[in-house]
Amino acid sequence: MTRDIRLKLIETPTAHLRLDGEMLGTDRLRTPITTQPVLLPSLINGLKERGYDVDAEIINMKLGERHERSKGNIDLQGLDVENLVLGAPFESVADALRESDVVGLTSNFTYSSGVVRDFIRYAKAINPNVRILVGGADASARQEFYLDAG
């Protein structure tokens, strides 16, 4: 007997700063995500070997139309620093979250950990039963931060 599992690997939006109207550094929106397409087939095969019928999808919230959401400004000794989130709004994946059993996220950079935390909280509000797995360098180093997020 097979069991169904609906798996989504989601690349969340990223954090970014704007200093006196100028973006700092690169926004990493178009950086290729190589791990998810490589990882997904082995995840699917492993789950199938354990009796699951897998419906899987990769969702990259950094692609498509550019979206910016301001999380506020601070005055840093006369410099105006704006905290931004770049990428599709969380609401754009609400339907995918509602239908998911498991969501996999990656959090490699501490500067974007707040966005990942906020996304976890949003996902759990949309679907309290979804299981969320977080991998990546920051998630490996700061497990409690992500566990506390949900």
Short mmCIF file of C-alpha atoms in Angstrom, two decimals:
data_model
loop_
_atom_site.label_atom_id
_atom_site.label_comp_id
_atom_site.label_asym_id
_atom_site.label_seq_id
_atom_site.Cartn_x
_atom_site.Cartn_y
_atom_site.Cartn_z
CA MET A 1 0.00 0.00 0.00
CA THR A 2 1.37 3.42 -0.93
CA ARG A 3 0.94 6.60 1.03
CA ASP A 4 0.74 10.01 -0.60
CA ILE A 5 3.13 12.80 0.32
CA ARG A 6 3.06 16.32 -1.09
CA LEU A 7 6.54 17.85 -0.91
CA LYS A 8 7.52 21.43 -1.78
CA LEU A 9 11.09 22.71 -1.83
CA ILE A 10 10.75 26.48 -1.50
CA GLU A 11 13.41 29.10 -2.06
CA THR A 12 12.28 31.96 0.16
CA PRO A 13 12.74 35.68 -0.53
CA THR A 14 15.93 37.30 0.69
CA ALA A 15 16.84 40.18 2.98
CA HIS A 16 18.52 43.26 1.59
CA LEU A 17 19.54 46.75 2.66
CA ARG A 18 19.21 50.08 0.93
CA LEU A 19 21.51 52.86 2.19
CA ASP A 20 20.44 56.42 1.40
CA GLY A 21 18.44 55.13 -1.57
CA GLU A 22 21.18 52.88 -3.01
CA MET A 23 21.04 49.08 -2.82
CA LEU A 24 24.01 47.58 -0.97
CA GLY A 25 25.80 44.70 -2.67
CA THR A 26 24.05 42.24 -4.93
CA ASP A 27 20.45 41.19 -4.36
CA ARG A 28 21.03 37.47 -5.12
CA LEU A 29 17.63 37.19 -6.77
CA ARG A 30 18.96 35.61 -9.94
CA THR A 31 21.58 33.38 -8.32
CA PRO A 32 21.02 29.84 -9.65
CA ILE A 33 19.74 27.44 -7.03
CA THR A 34 21.65 24.27 -7.86
CA THR A 35 21.04 22.12 -4.79
CA GLN A 36 17.28 21.70 -5.06
CA PRO A 37 17.14 20.20 -8.59
CA VAL A 38 20.00 17.87 -7.63
CA LEU A 39 18.48 16.93 -4.27
CA LEU A 40 14.88 16.42 -5.35
CA PRO A 41 15.28 13.21 -7.44
CA SER A 42 17.11 11.46 -4.58
CA LEU A 43 14.44 12.60 -2.10
CA ILE A 44 11.70 11.27 -4.37
CA ASN A 45 13.49 7.94 -4.88
CA GLY A 46 14.13 7.53 -1.15
CA LEU A 47 10.49 8.23 -0.34
CA LYS A 48 9.27 5.85 -3.07
CA GLU A 49 11.48 3.10 -1.63
CA ARG A 50 9.68 3.64 1.68
CA GLY A 51 6.25 3.25 0.09
CA TYR A 52 5.30 6.84 -0.69
CA ASP A 53 3.67 8.17 -3.83
CA VAL A 54 5.40 11.56 -4.12
CA ASP A 55 4.01 14.77 -5.58
CA ALA A 56 6.98 17.17 -5.49
CA GLU A 57 7.61 20.70 -6.69
CA ILE A 58 10.35 23.33 -6.48
CA ILE A 59 9.13 26.89 -5.93
CA ASN A 60 11.65 29.72 -6.25
CA MET A 61 10.17 32.87 -4.75
CA LYS A 62 13.18 34.89 -5.94
CA LEU A 63 12.31 34.50 -9.63
CA GLY A 64 9.71 36.34 -11.66
CA GLU A 65 8.60 39.91 -11.22
CA ARG A 66 10.77 41.86 -8.78
CA HIS A 67 8.97 42.54 -5.49
CA GLU A 68 10.30 44.69 -2.67
CA ARG A 69 8.73 44.90 0.77
CA SER A 70 10.06 47.37 3.29
CA LYS A 71 10.42 46.18 6.87
CA GLY A 72 11.28 49.66 8.10
CA ASN A 73 14.05 52.23 8.26
CA ILE A 74 16.65 53.12 10.82
CA ASP A 75 18.77 56.23 11.15
CA LEU A 76 22.39 55.19 11.46
CA GLN A 77 24.33 58.31 12.44
CA GLY A 78 22.54 60.34 9.77
CA LEU A 79 22.46 57.55 7.17
CA ASP A 80 19.05 56.20 6.21
CA VAL A 81 19.13 52.37 6.17
CA GLU A 82 16.05 50.58 4.83
CA ASN A 83 15.50 46.89 5.62
CA LEU A 84 13.95 45.13 2.60
CA VAL A 85 12.63 41.72 1.64
CA LEU A 86 13.18 40.91 -2.04
CA GLY A 87 11.14 38.25 -3.79
CA ALA A 88 7.56 37.15 -4.23
CA PRO A 89 5.21 37.88 -1.32
CA PHE A 90 4.49 35.00 1.03
CA GLU A 91 0.83 35.07 -0.03
CA SER A 92 1.85 33.98 -3.54
CA VAL A 93 2.53 30.45 -2.24
CA ALA A 94 -0.43 30.16 0.14
CA ASP A 95 -2.20 27.54 -1.98
CA ALA A 96 0.98 25.46 -2.28
CA LEU A 97 1.41 25.60 1.51
CA ARG A 98 -2.20 24.56 2.13
CA GLU A 99 -1.77 21.44 0.02
CA SER A 100 1.70 20.49 1.34
CA ASP A 101 2.60 17.77 3.79
CA VAL A 102 6.29 18.69 3.90
CA VAL A 103 8.11 21.91 3.00
CA GLY A 104 11.88 22.04 2.63
CA LEU A 105 13.69 25.36 3.03
CA THR A 106 17.33 26.41 2.79
CA SER A 107 18.92 29.02 5.02
CA ASN A 108 22.59 29.55 4.28
CA PHE A 109 23.02 33.17 5.27
CA THR A 110 22.36 34.62 8.71
CA TYR A 111 21.34 37.97 7.19
CA SER A 112 18.28 36.29 5.62
CA SER A 113 17.39 34.16 8.64
CA GLY A 114 14.69 36.63 9.73
CA VAL A 115 12.95 36.21 6.36
CA VAL A 116 13.12 32.41 6.67
CA ARG A 117 11.79 32.63 10.27
CA ASP A 118 8.91 34.86 9.14
CA PHE A 119 8.15 32.45 6.28
CA ILE A 120 8.06 29.47 8.67
CA ARG A 121 5.60 31.31 10.89
CA TYR A 122 3.48 32.23 7.87
CA ALA A 123 3.52 28.65 6.57
CA LYS A 124 2.43 27.26 9.96
CA ALA A 125 -0.39 29.84 10.16
CA ILE A 126 -1.63 28.75 6.70
CA ASN A 127 -1.18 25.02 7.36
CA PRO A 128 -0.59 24.10 11.02
CA ASN A 129 -0.01 20.44 10.07
CA VAL A 130 2.78 21.06 7.54
CA ARG A 131 6.18 19.66 8.47
CA ILE A 132 8.96 22.13 7.77
CA LEU A 133 12.56 21.04 7.29
CA VAL A 134 15.31 23.65 7.12
CA GLY A 135 18.79 22.93 5.85
CA GLY A 136 21.78 25.07 4.98
CA ALA A 137 24.80 26.50 6.74
CA ASP A 138 22.94 28.90 9.03
CA ALA A 139 20.28 26.33 9.92
CA SER A 140 23.01 23.82 10.79
CA ALA A 141 24.83 26.35 12.97
CA ARG A 142 21.76 27.83 14.69
CA GLN A 143 19.22 25.01 14.97
CA GLU A 144 17.38 26.48 17.97
CA PHE A 145 16.59 29.69 16.07
CA TYR A 146 14.68 27.70 13.42
CA LEU A 147 13.09 25.28 15.89
CA ASP A 148 11.79 28.25 17.87
CA ALA A 149 10.28 29.64 14.64
CA GLY A 150 8.09 26.58 14.26
#
